[in-house]
Amino acid sequence: MYEVLVAESFEAAHRLVGDFGPATRVHGHTYRVEVAVRGERLGDDGTLYDLGKLGENVKGLAAELHYRNLDEVEGLAGKNTTAEAVADFVWERLAKTLAGSGLSSLTVRVWENPNACAAREDRLPG
Amino acid sequence: MYEVLVAESFEAAHRLVGDFGPATRVHGHTYRVEVAVRGERLGDDGTLYDLGKLGENVKGLAAELHYRNLDEVEGLAGKNTTAEAVADFVWERLAKTLAGSGLSSLTVRVWENPNACAAREDRLPG
Amino acid sequence: MYEVLVAESFEAAHRLVGDFGPATRVHGHTYRVEVAVRGERLGDDGTLYDLGKLGENVKGLAAELHYRNLDEVEGLAGKNTTAEAVADFVWERLAKTLAGSGLSSLTVRVWENPNACAAREDRLPG
């Protein structure tokens, strides 16, 4: 099994609703998002999936979230913007681009800081 | 599948017994322990498991091991305090806290330095 | 399940052939290679596999690739030296050493920089 992974950062504000103590105050993070795809075979060009192309996709998504309040971003507004929810948001967006590419699974990992992250990992539609 | 992960550090001494060369001398590391839990569904609050709550648990365990000689810690004394053994120790302690929480698995990763680690990953009791 | 992992770095030049934009120019990276082995049980000495011994193997391989042009290294010459191909090269070399050691799988992860990597993960021959 092969995997390729790219990472990007963005800086954004958010707050949680519920029993989350100081995290219910508006605050922010330098988020790091790691995106990994998996598959069984390399192509004739020696890649599973072009790192540069995957990097451009992730860079675009990170740019959309940079210097934003996540609680106001379409697709996140109205939800609790936990790291899990942000991973979900990125996963759904990238899965649309990657479906049908022959890759078997997609993992999106969202770090709020170097000591805390959430991830979603699921199979990609064929 | 979702995962949340938190990390903490502690500084401790230890020595190995057996054919381990310089590691048989008393020495120490700035250990980094990463704890990840996995599960299938997010709760209504948008979390798999509250990162803050998991962080408090891991912080407490790291504090117990900080500035100690691992070879004298109850639960490790009498064992060879390899990174695998430390991962085991932390796994067993956290599994007691997390069992029955609906999470499917627990991974504990113990870094002795940024270039060497051991991990234990196993299903949690339901 | 247990895992142990070691990492080493090497600095090397390469170029890609094909539709890879600026990556078709001769350039280079400070590569970081992470090698992880997995297995079910710890030995009587408290290890899955001696971190020091695994580290020596990986250090030797990294030394072979250090300050080289990967496109001229035997086993890589004639291939597109993508991160996937480098992971493959390291995987095949280490699998020969580790086969029959009772370990179940081997993962080799090759970082071209802190934001891009490729990995190969497969079962080891028994």
mmCIF file of C-alpha atoms in Angstrom:
data_model
loop_
_atom_site.group_PDB
_atom_site.id
_atom_site.type_symbol
_atom_site.label_atom_id
_atom_site.label_comp_id
_atom_site.label_asym_id
_atom_site.label_seq_id
_atom_site.Cartn_x
_atom_site.Cartn_y
_atom_site.Cartn_z
ATOM 1 C CA MET A 1 0.000 0.000 0.000
ATOM 2 C CA TYR A 2 1.245 3.501 -0.855
ATOM 3 C CA GLU A 3 0.375 6.866 0.658
ATOM 4 C CA VAL A 4 1.216 10.442 -0.233
ATOM 5 C CA LEU A 5 0.702 13.315 2.184
ATOM 6 C CA VAL A 6 0.864 17.088 1.953
ATOM 7 C CA ALA A 7 0.415 19.728 4.657
ATOM 8 C CA GLU A 8 -0.576 23.378 4.737
ATOM 9 C CA SER A 9 -1.256 25.933 7.479
ATOM 10 C CA PHE A 10 -3.903 28.591 7.993
ATOM 11 C CA GLU A 11 -4.740 30.958 10.828
ATOM 12 C CA ALA A 12 -8.359 31.311 11.862
ATOM 13 C CA ALA A 13 -10.661 32.277 14.728
ATOM 14 C CA HIS A 14 -13.526 30.259 16.210
ATOM 15 C CA ARG A 15 -15.407 29.507 19.391
ATOM 16 C CA LEU A 16 -17.184 26.387 20.632
ATOM 17 C CA VAL A 17 -20.717 26.195 22.005
ATOM 18 C CA GLY A 18 -21.363 23.931 24.986
ATOM 19 C CA ASP A 19 -19.442 22.604 27.954
ATOM 20 C CA PHE A 20 -15.956 23.485 26.684
ATOM 21 C CA GLY A 21 -14.693 25.987 29.297
ATOM 22 C CA PRO A 22 -12.324 28.639 27.889
ATOM 23 C CA ALA A 23 -12.833 27.245 24.364
ATOM 24 C CA THR A 24 -16.267 28.914 24.397
ATOM 25 C CA ARG A 25 -14.508 32.298 24.168
ATOM 26 C CA VAL A 26 -13.583 33.560 20.701
ATOM 27 C CA HIS A 27 -9.986 32.480 20.145
ATOM 28 C CA GLY A 28 -7.906 31.109 17.285
ATOM 29 C CA HIS A 29 -5.218 28.733 16.157
ATOM 30 C CA THR A 30 -2.465 28.363 13.632
ATOM 31 C CA TYR A 31 -4.069 25.294 12.127
ATOM 32 C CA ARG A 32 -2.009 22.711 10.268
ATOM 33 C CA VAL A 33 -3.959 20.471 7.913
ATOM 34 C CA GLU A 34 -2.417 17.206 6.680
ATOM 35 C CA VAL A 35 -4.037 15.426 3.763
ATOM 36 C CA ALA A 36 -3.094 11.847 2.897
ATOM 37 C CA VAL A 37 -4.360 9.584 0.121
ATOM 38 C CA ARG A 38 -3.798 5.856 -0.168
ATOM 39 C CA GLY A 39 -3.793 3.354 -2.977
ATOM 40 C CA GLU A 40 -2.390 0.030 -4.047
ATOM 41 C CA ARG A 41 -0.293 0.764 -7.106
ATOM 42 C CA LEU A 42 2.063 3.360 -8.556
ATOM 43 C CA GLY A 43 1.448 4.695 -12.044
ATOM 44 C CA ASP A 44 3.948 4.540 -14.908
ATOM 45 C CA ASP A 45 5.305 7.941 -13.831
ATOM 46 C CA GLY A 46 6.318 6.519 -10.439
ATOM 47 C CA THR A 47 3.628 8.343 -8.462
ATOM 48 C CA LEU A 48 0.531 7.252 -6.565
ATOM 49 C CA TYR A 49 -0.797 10.777 -7.000
ATOM 50 C CA ASP A 50 1.239 13.860 -7.944
ATOM 51 C CA LEU A 51 2.361 15.520 -4.681
ATOM 52 C CA GLY A 52 2.444 18.869 -6.472
ATOM 53 C CA LYS A 53 -1.152 18.564 -7.689
ATOM 54 C CA LEU A 54 -2.425 17.426 -4.285
ATOM 55 C CA GLY A 55 -0.482 20.290 -2.728
ATOM 56 C CA GLU A 56 -2.211 22.842 -4.983
ATOM 57 C CA ASN A 57 -5.642 21.515 -3.961
ATOM 58 C CA VAL A 58 -4.834 21.690 -0.262
ATOM 59 C CA LYS A 59 -3.221 25.116 -0.630
ATOM 60 C CA GLY A 60 -6.418 26.426 -2.206
ATOM 61 C CA LEU A 61 -8.592 25.109 0.599
ATOM 62 C CA ALA A 62 -6.250 26.466 3.287
ATOM 63 C CA ALA A 63 -6.336 29.874 1.588
ATOM 64 C CA GLU A 64 -10.154 29.891 1.782
ATOM 65 C CA LEU A 65 -9.984 29.421 5.567
ATOM 66 C CA HIS A 66 -7.023 31.728 6.263
ATOM 67 C CA TYR A 67 -7.763 34.780 8.420
ATOM 68 C CA ARG A 68 -11.423 33.841 8.677
ATOM 69 C CA ASN A 69 -13.804 33.213 11.561
ATOM 70 C CA LEU A 70 -14.634 29.554 10.980
ATOM 71 C CA ASP A 71 -18.048 30.041 12.588
ATOM 72 C CA GLU A 72 -18.993 32.240 9.607
ATOM 73 C CA VAL A 73 -17.638 30.046 6.791
ATOM 74 C CA GLU A 74 -20.288 28.471 4.556
ATOM 75 C CA GLY A 75 -20.412 24.767 5.348
ATOM 76 C CA LEU A 76 -19.236 25.321 8.937
ATOM 77 C CA ALA A 77 -21.592 28.103 10.081
ATOM 78 C CA GLY A 78 -24.252 26.716 12.410
ATOM 79 C CA LYS A 79 -22.051 23.791 13.453
ATOM 80 C CA ASN A 80 -19.733 23.475 16.423
ATOM 81 C CA THR A 81 -16.364 24.190 14.796
ATOM 82 C CA THR A 82 -14.424 21.465 16.614
ATOM 83 C CA ALA A 83 -11.228 20.124 15.001
ATOM 84 C CA GLU A 84 -13.337 17.107 14.021
ATOM 85 C CA ALA A 85 -15.825 19.378 12.197
ATOM 86 C CA VAL A 86 -13.015 21.164 10.352
ATOM 87 C CA ALA A 87 -11.543 17.782 9.333
ATOM 88 C CA ASP A 88 -15.005 16.784 8.072
ATOM 89 C CA PHE A 89 -15.346 20.001 6.084
ATOM 90 C CA VAL A 90 -11.965 19.548 4.384
ATOM 91 C CA TRP A 91 -12.588 15.817 3.825
ATOM 92 C CA GLU A 92 -15.901 16.417 2.023
ATOM 93 C CA ARG A 93 -14.433 19.124 -0.192
ATOM 94 C CA LEU A 94 -11.388 17.088 -1.214
ATOM 95 C CA ALA A 95 -13.355 13.847 -1.653
ATOM 96 C CA LYS A 96 -15.324 15.544 -4.451
ATOM 97 C CA THR A 97 -12.077 16.321 -6.274
ATOM 98 C CA LEU A 98 -10.457 12.934 -5.661
ATOM 99 C CA ALA A 99 -13.394 10.563 -6.246
ATOM 100 C CA GLY A 100 -12.872 8.309 -9.234
ATOM 101 C CA SER A 101 -9.109 8.801 -9.262
ATOM 102 C CA GLY A 102 -8.406 5.177 -8.294
ATOM 103 C CA LEU A 103 -7.307 6.142 -4.775
ATOM 104 C CA SER A 104 -8.755 3.966 -2.024
ATOM 105 C CA SER A 105 -8.912 6.287 0.989
ATOM 106 C CA LEU A 106 -8.502 9.861 2.143
ATOM 107 C CA THR A 107 -7.317 11.021 5.577
ATOM 108 C CA VAL A 108 -7.590 14.646 6.718
ATOM 109 C CA ARG A 109 -5.821 15.575 9.951
ATOM 110 C CA VAL A 110 -6.385 19.014 11.495
ATOM 111 C CA TRP A 111 -3.910 20.208 14.149
ATOM 112 C CA GLU A 112 -5.109 23.104 16.339
ATOM 113 C CA ASN A 113 -1.587 23.256 17.781
ATOM 114 C CA PRO A 114 1.389 20.845 17.822
ATOM 115 C CA ASN A 115 -0.188 18.931 20.741
ATOM 116 C CA ALA A 116 -3.815 18.480 19.663
ATOM 117 C CA CYS A 117 -5.484 17.296 16.483
ATOM 118 C CA ALA A 118 -8.484 15.505 15.040
ATOM 119 C CA ALA A 119 -8.683 13.397 11.909
ATOM 120 C CA ARG A 120 -11.218 11.828 9.588
ATOM 121 C CA GLU A 121 -10.231 8.790 7.530
ATOM 122 C CA ASP A 122 -12.630 7.104 5.120
ATOM 123 C CA ARG A 123 -12.751 5.249 1.845
ATOM 124 C CA LEU A 124 -13.106 7.356 -1.294
ATOM 125 C CA PRO A 125 -15.972 6.685 -3.708
ATOM 126 C CA GLY A 126 -14.581 4.687 -6.672
ATOM 127 C CA MET B 1 -13.598 6.922 11.104
ATOM 128 C CA TYR B 2 -12.584 9.785 13.381
ATOM 129 C CA GLU B 3 -9.565 10.199 15.621
ATOM 130 C CA VAL B 4 -8.533 12.765 18.211
ATOM 131 C CA LEU B 5 -4.970 13.016 19.524
ATOM 132 C CA VAL B 6 -3.255 14.935 22.293
ATOM 133 C CA ALA B 7 0.408 15.061 23.269
ATOM 134 C CA GLU B 8 2.349 15.858 26.428
ATOM 135 C CA SER B 9 6.018 15.741 27.440
ATOM 136 C CA PHE B 10 7.847 14.548 30.515
ATOM 137 C CA GLU B 11 11.512 14.194 31.452
ATOM 138 C CA ALA B 12 12.625 10.996 33.124
ATOM 139 C CA ALA B 13 15.630 8.745 33.768
ATOM 140 C CA HIS B 14 15.910 5.008 33.115
ATOM 141 C CA ARG B 15 18.309 2.237 32.143
ATOM 142 C CA LEU B 16 17.810 -0.992 30.244
ATOM 143 C CA VAL B 17 18.942 -4.447 31.332
ATOM 144 C CA GLY B 18 20.383 -6.791 28.716
ATOM 145 C CA ASP B 19 22.230 -6.503 25.430
ATOM 146 C CA PHE B 20 21.533 -2.805 24.813
ATOM 147 C CA GLY B 21 25.022 -1.249 24.831
ATOM 148 C CA PRO B 22 25.125 2.334 26.171
ATOM 149 C CA ALA B 23 21.378 2.159 26.963
ATOM 150 C CA THR B 24 22.316 -0.022 29.956
ATOM 151 C CA ARG B 25 23.820 3.072 31.615
ATOM 152 C CA VAL B 26 21.451 5.320 33.587
ATOM 153 C CA HIS B 27 20.383 8.042 31.179
ATOM 154 C CA GLY B 28 17.210 9.936 30.365
ATOM 155 C CA HIS B 29 14.976 11.426 27.717
ATOM 156 C CA THR B 30 12.564 14.249 27.123
ATOM 157 C CA TYR B 31 9.738 11.870 26.372
ATOM 158 C CA ARG B 32 6.793 12.923 24.231
ATOM 159 C CA VAL B 33 3.660 10.839 24.642
ATOM 160 C CA GLU B 34 0.925 10.982 22.000
ATOM 161 C CA VAL B 35 -2.471 9.525 22.820
ATOM 162 C CA ALA B 36 -5.050 8.931 20.099
ATOM 163 C CA VAL B 37 -8.575 7.531 20.327
ATOM 164 C CA ARG B 38 -10.712 6.387 17.410
ATOM 165 C CA GLY B 39 -14.403 5.970 16.834
ATOM 166 C CA GLU B 40 -17.040 5.916 14.145
ATOM 167 C CA ARG B 41 -19.350 8.816 14.938
ATOM 168 C CA LEU B 42 -19.306 12.377 16.243
ATOM 169 C CA GLY B 43 -21.619 13.333 19.094
ATOM 170 C CA ASP B 44 -24.207 16.121 18.935
ATOM 171 C CA ASP B 45 -21.584 18.567 20.250
ATOM 172 C CA GLY B 46 -19.401 17.927 17.189
ATOM 173 C CA THR B 47 -16.717 15.951 19.039
ATOM 174 C CA LEU B 48 -15.594 12.339 19.007
ATOM 175 C CA TYR B 49 -14.166 12.912 22.480
ATOM 176 C CA ASP B 50 -13.440 16.284 24.090
ATOM 177 C CA LEU B 51 -9.801 17.171 23.284
ATOM 178 C CA GLY B 52 -9.642 19.228 26.483
ATOM 179 C CA LYS B 53 -10.803 16.326 28.662
ATOM 180 C CA LEU B 54 -8.422 13.852 26.991
ATOM 181 C CA GLY B 55 -5.649 16.425 27.397
ATOM 182 C CA GLU B 56 -6.271 16.673 31.151
ATOM 183 C CA ASN B 57 -6.016 12.894 31.514
ATOM 184 C CA VAL B 58 -2.755 12.719 29.590
ATOM 185 C CA LYS B 59 -1.344 15.735 31.417
ATOM 186 C CA GLY B 60 -2.005 14.013 34.744
ATOM 187 C CA LEU B 61 -0.219 10.845 33.669
ATOM 188 C CA ALA B 62 2.752 12.779 32.271
ATOM 189 C CA ALA B 63 3.009 14.694 35.562
ATOM 190 C CA GLU B 64 3.250 11.389 37.457
ATOM 191 C CA LEU B 65 6.267 10.356 35.356
ATOM 192 C CA HIS B 66 7.992 13.764 35.191
ATOM 193 C CA TYR B 67 11.423 13.971 36.869
ATOM 194 C CA ARG B 68 11.215 10.336 37.966
ATOM 195 C CA ASN B 69 13.415 7.294 37.488
ATOM 196 C CA LEU B 70 11.072 5.063 35.479
ATOM 197 C CA ASP B 71 12.762 1.967 36.914
ATOM 198 C CA GLU B 72 11.307 2.915 40.321
ATOM 199 C CA VAL B 73 7.752 3.790 39.241
ATOM 200 C CA GLU B 74 5.079 1.375 40.467
ATOM 201 C CA GLY B 75 3.862 -0.624 37.470
ATOM 202 C CA LEU B 76 7.232 -0.274 35.686
ATOM 203 C CA ALA B 77 9.655 -1.309 38.436
ATOM 204 C CA GLY B 78 11.009 -4.804 37.776
ATOM 205 C CA LYS B 79 10.376 -4.517 34.016
ATOM 206 C CA ASN B 80 12.755 -3.422 31.300
ATOM 207 C CA THR B 81 11.648 0.190 30.773
ATOM 208 C CA THR B 82 11.807 0.162 26.969
ATOM 209 C CA ALA B 83 9.696 2.668 25.049
ATOM 210 C CA GLU B 84 7.347 -0.262 24.371
ATOM 211 C CA ALA B 85 6.979 -0.878 28.130
ATOM 212 C CA VAL B 86 6.257 2.798 28.789
ATOM 213 C CA ALA B 87 3.642 2.769 26.002
ATOM 214 C CA ASP B 88 2.094 -0.314 27.614
ATOM 215 C CA PHE B 89 2.022 1.362 31.025
ATOM 216 C CA VAL B 90 0.274 4.474 29.689
ATOM 217 C CA TRP B 91 -2.092 2.372 27.541
ATOM 218 C CA GLU B 92 -3.293 0.275 30.472
ATOM 219 C CA ARG B 93 -3.841 3.328 32.671
ATOM 220 C CA LEU B 94 -5.808 5.259 30.055
ATOM 221 C CA ALA B 95 -7.806 2.224 28.908
ATOM 222 C CA LYS B 96 -9.327 2.017 32.391
ATOM 223 C CA THR B 97 -10.534 5.615 32.084
ATOM 224 C CA LEU B 98 -11.768 5.303 28.499
ATOM 225 C CA ALA B 99 -13.423 1.865 28.540
ATOM 226 C CA GLY B 100 -17.162 2.036 27.938
ATOM 227 C CA SER B 101 -17.000 5.493 26.349
ATOM 228 C CA GLY B 102 -18.003 4.212 22.901
ATOM 229 C CA LEU B 103 -14.499 4.684 21.489
ATOM 230 C CA SER B 104 -13.218 1.767 19.442
ATOM 231 C CA SER B 105 -9.442 1.926 19.886
ATOM 232 C CA LEU B 106 -6.625 3.610 21.784
ATOM 233 C CA THR B 107 -3.101 4.270 20.508
ATOM 234 C CA VAL B 108 -0.273 5.392 22.794
ATOM 235 C CA ARG B 109 2.955 6.501 21.140
ATOM 236 C CA VAL B 110 6.047 7.203 23.260
ATOM 237 C CA TRP B 111 8.905 9.182 21.685
ATOM 238 C CA GLU B 112 12.265 8.912 23.462
ATOM 239 C CA ASN B 113 13.538 11.634 21.118
ATOM 240 C CA PRO B 114 12.307 13.069 17.788
ATOM 241 C CA ASN B 115 13.881 10.108 15.916
ATOM 242 C CA ALA B 116 12.772 7.088 17.952
ATOM 243 C CA CYS B 117 9.449 5.922 19.347
ATOM 244 C CA ALA B 118 7.354 2.907 20.230
ATOM 245 C CA ALA B 119 3.586 2.584 20.175
ATOM 246 C CA ARG B 120 0.825 0.292 21.348
ATOM 247 C CA GLU B 121 -2.513 0.271 19.526
ATOM 248 C CA ASP B 122 -5.409 -1.931 20.595
ATOM 249 C CA ARG B 123 -9.167 -2.036 20.752
ATOM 250 C CA LEU B 124 -10.793 -0.586 23.855
ATOM 251 C CA PRO B 125 -13.161 -2.739 25.903
ATOM 252 C CA GLY B 126 -16.757 -1.706 25.048
ATOM 253 C CA MET C 1 -0.340 -4.354 18.352
ATOM 254 C CA TYR C 2 3.067 -2.768 18.916
ATOM 255 C CA GLU C 3 5.160 -0.565 16.652
ATOM 256 C CA VAL C 4 8.680 0.827 16.847
ATOM 257 C CA LEU C 5 9.890 3.640 14.621
ATOM 258 C CA VAL C 6 13.229 5.277 13.904
ATOM 259 C CA ALA C 7 14.079 8.224 11.664
ATOM 260 C CA GLU C 8 17.181 9.435 9.851
ATOM 261 C CA SER C 9 17.944 12.262 7.413
ATOM 262 C CA PHE C 10 19.967 12.510 4.245
ATOM 263 C CA GLU C 11 20.532 15.239 1.663
ATOM 264 C CA ALA C 12 20.353 14.319 -1.994
ATOM 265 C CA ALA C 13 19.713 15.692 -5.470
ATOM 266 C CA HIS C 14 17.253 14.405 -8.074
ATOM 267 C CA ARG C 15 14.972 15.427 -10.913
ATOM 268 C CA LEU C 16 11.701 14.019 -12.201
ATOM 269 C CA VAL C 17 10.878 13.149 -15.785
ATOM 270 C CA GLY C 18 7.409 13.974 -17.098
ATOM 271 C CA ASP C 19 4.699 16.509 -16.392
ATOM 272 C CA PHE C 20 6.048 17.756 -13.061
ATOM 273 C CA GLY C 21 6.794 21.444 -13.752
ATOM 274 C CA PRO C 22 9.762 22.811 -11.769
ATOM 275 C CA ALA C 23 10.431 19.334 -10.304
ATOM 276 C CA THR C 24 11.889 18.386 -13.694
ATOM 277 C CA ARG C 25 14.859 20.662 -12.936
ATOM 278 C CA VAL C 26 17.734 19.161 -10.934
ATOM 279 C CA HIS C 27 17.055 20.099 -7.332
ATOM 280 C CA GLY C 28 17.354 18.433 -3.930
ATOM 281 C CA HIS C 29 15.870 17.895 -0.518
ATOM 282 C CA THR C 30 16.815 17.263 3.064
ATOM 283 C CA TYR C 31 15.005 13.956 3.118
ATOM 284 C CA ARG C 32 13.737 12.453 6.368
ATOM 285 C CA VAL C 33 13.079 8.731 6.277
ATOM 286 C CA GLU C 34 10.915 7.134 8.973
ATOM 287 C CA VAL C 35 10.926 3.353 9.306
ATOM 288 C CA ALA C 36 8.312 1.573 11.413
ATOM 289 C CA VAL C 37 7.849 -2.129 12.111
ATOM 290 C CA ARG C 38 4.792 -3.740 13.665
ATOM 291 C CA GLY C 39 4.137 -6.940 15.539
ATOM 292 C CA GLU C 40 1.825 -8.520 18.062
ATOM 293 C CA ARG C 41 4.028 -9.381 21.020
ATOM 294 C CA LEU C 42 6.950 -8.047 23.037
ATOM 295 C CA GLY C 43 9.931 -10.327 23.686
ATOM 296 C CA ASP C 44 11.237 -11.226 27.137
ATOM 297 C CA ASP C 45 13.560 -8.212 26.983
ATOM 298 C CA GLY C 46 10.566 -5.856 26.722
ATOM 299 C CA THR C 47 11.130 -4.938 23.082
ATOM 300 C CA LEU C 48 9.254 -5.610 19.857
ATOM 301 C CA TYR C 49 12.524 -5.012 18.012
ATOM 302 C CA ASP C 50 15.608 -3.260 19.388
ATOM 303 C CA LEU C 51 15.317 0.444 18.498
ATOM 304 C CA GLY C 52 19.101 0.708 18.513
ATOM 305 C CA LYS C 53 19.531 -2.156 16.033
ATOM 306 C CA LEU C 54 16.798 -0.812 13.727
ATOM 307 C CA GLY C 55 18.411 2.612 13.981
ATOM 308 C CA GLU C 56 21.790 1.255 12.854
ATOM 309 C CA ASN C 57 20.182 -0.345 9.780
ATOM 310 C CA VAL C 58 18.386 2.847 8.808
ATOM 311 C CA LYS C 59 21.465 4.969 9.479
ATOM 312 C CA GLY C 60 23.469 2.771 7.101
ATOM 313 C CA LEU C 61 20.918 3.125 4.329
ATOM 314 C CA ALA C 62 20.644 6.900 4.822
ATOM 315 C CA ALA C 63 24.449 7.153 4.641
ATOM 316 C CA GLU C 64 24.399 5.377 1.257
ATOM 317 C CA LEU C 65 22.026 8.022 -0.145
ATOM 318 C CA HIS C 66 23.592 11.085 1.531
ATOM 319 C CA TYR C 67 25.098 13.675 -0.839
ATOM 320 C CA ARG C 68 24.208 11.578 -3.866
ATOM 321 C CA ASN C 69 22.211 12.201 -7.026
ATOM 322 C CA LEU C 70 19.389 9.693 -6.570
ATOM 323 C CA ASP C 71 19.026 9.375 -10.339
ATOM 324 C CA GLU C 72 22.468 7.702 -10.400
ATOM 325 C CA VAL C 73 22.033 5.334 -7.439
ATOM 326 C CA GLU C 74 21.893 1.636 -8.355
ATOM 327 C CA GLY C 75 18.317 0.457 -7.862
ATOM 328 C CA LEU C 76 16.912 3.944 -8.568
ATOM 329 C CA ALA C 77 18.734 4.837 -11.801
ATOM 330 C CA GLY C 78 16.355 4.585 -14.752
ATOM 331 C CA LYS C 79 13.273 5.128 -12.572
ATOM 332 C CA ASN C 80 11.456 8.335 -11.798
ATOM 333 C CA THR C 81 12.856 9.170 -8.365
ATOM 334 C CA THR C 82 9.563 10.254 -6.795
ATOM 335 C CA ALA C 83 9.220 10.077 -3.012
ATOM 336 C CA GLU C 84 7.171 6.905 -3.639
ATOM 337 C CA ALA C 85 10.093 5.360 -5.550
ATOM 338 C CA VAL C 86 12.540 6.240 -2.774
ATOM 339 C CA ALA C 87 10.164 4.701 -0.209
ATOM 340 C CA ASP C 88 10.010 1.572 -2.383
ATOM 341 C CA PHE C 89 13.800 1.405 -2.617
ATOM 342 C CA VAL C 90 14.247 1.664 1.156
ATOM 343 C CA TRP C 91 11.363 -0.764 1.804
ATOM 344 C CA GLU C 92 12.845 -3.488 -0.413
ATOM 345 C CA ARG C 93 16.282 -3.126 1.145
ATOM 346 C CA LEU C 94 15.048 -3.263 4.734
ATOM 347 C CA ALA C 95 12.542 -6.054 4.066
ATOM 348 C CA LYS C 96 15.457 -8.341 3.172
ATOM 349 C CA THR C 97 17.037 -7.659 6.577
ATOM 350 C CA LEU C 98 13.802 -7.940 8.550
ATOM 351 C CA ALA C 99 12.125 -10.935 6.881
ATOM 352 C CA GLY C 100 11.751 -13.893 9.201
ATOM 353 C CA SER C 101 12.124 -11.775 12.350
ATOM 354 C CA GLY C 102 8.514 -12.346 13.436
ATOM 355 C CA LEU C 103 7.494 -8.774 12.595
ATOM 356 C CA SER C 104 4.229 -8.492 10.692
ATOM 357 C CA SER C 105 4.651 -5.302 8.640
ATOM 358 C CA LEU C 106 7.088 -2.612 7.587
ATOM 359 C CA THR C 107 6.281 1.019 6.806
ATOM 360 C CA VAL C 108 8.788 3.362 5.150
ATOM 361 C CA ARG C 109 7.883 7.057 5.011
ATOM 362 C CA VAL C 110 10.006 9.466 2.975
ATOM 363 C CA TRP C 111 9.614 13.202 3.646
ATOM 364 C CA GLU C 112 10.955 15.507 0.912
ATOM 365 C CA ASN C 113 10.310 18.414 3.273
ATOM 366 C CA PRO C 114 8.176 18.864 6.433
ATOM 367 C CA ASN C 115 5.045 19.334 4.281
ATOM 368 C CA ALA C 116 5.270 16.491 1.742
ATOM 369 C CA CYS C 117 5.949 12.782 1.995
ATOM 370 C CA ALA C 118 5.200 9.397 0.504
ATOM 371 C CA ALA C 119 5.042 6.039 2.246
ATOM 372 C CA ARG C 120 4.943 2.355 1.485
ATOM 373 C CA GLU C 121 3.398 -0.038 3.993
ATOM 374 C CA ASP C 122 3.245 -3.792 3.419
ATOM 375 C CA ARG C 123 3.378 -7.097 5.221
ATOM 376 C CA LEU C 124 6.801 -8.621 5.770
ATOM 377 C CA PRO C 125 7.522 -12.144 4.520
ATOM 378 C CA GLY C 126 7.366 -14.512 7.547
#
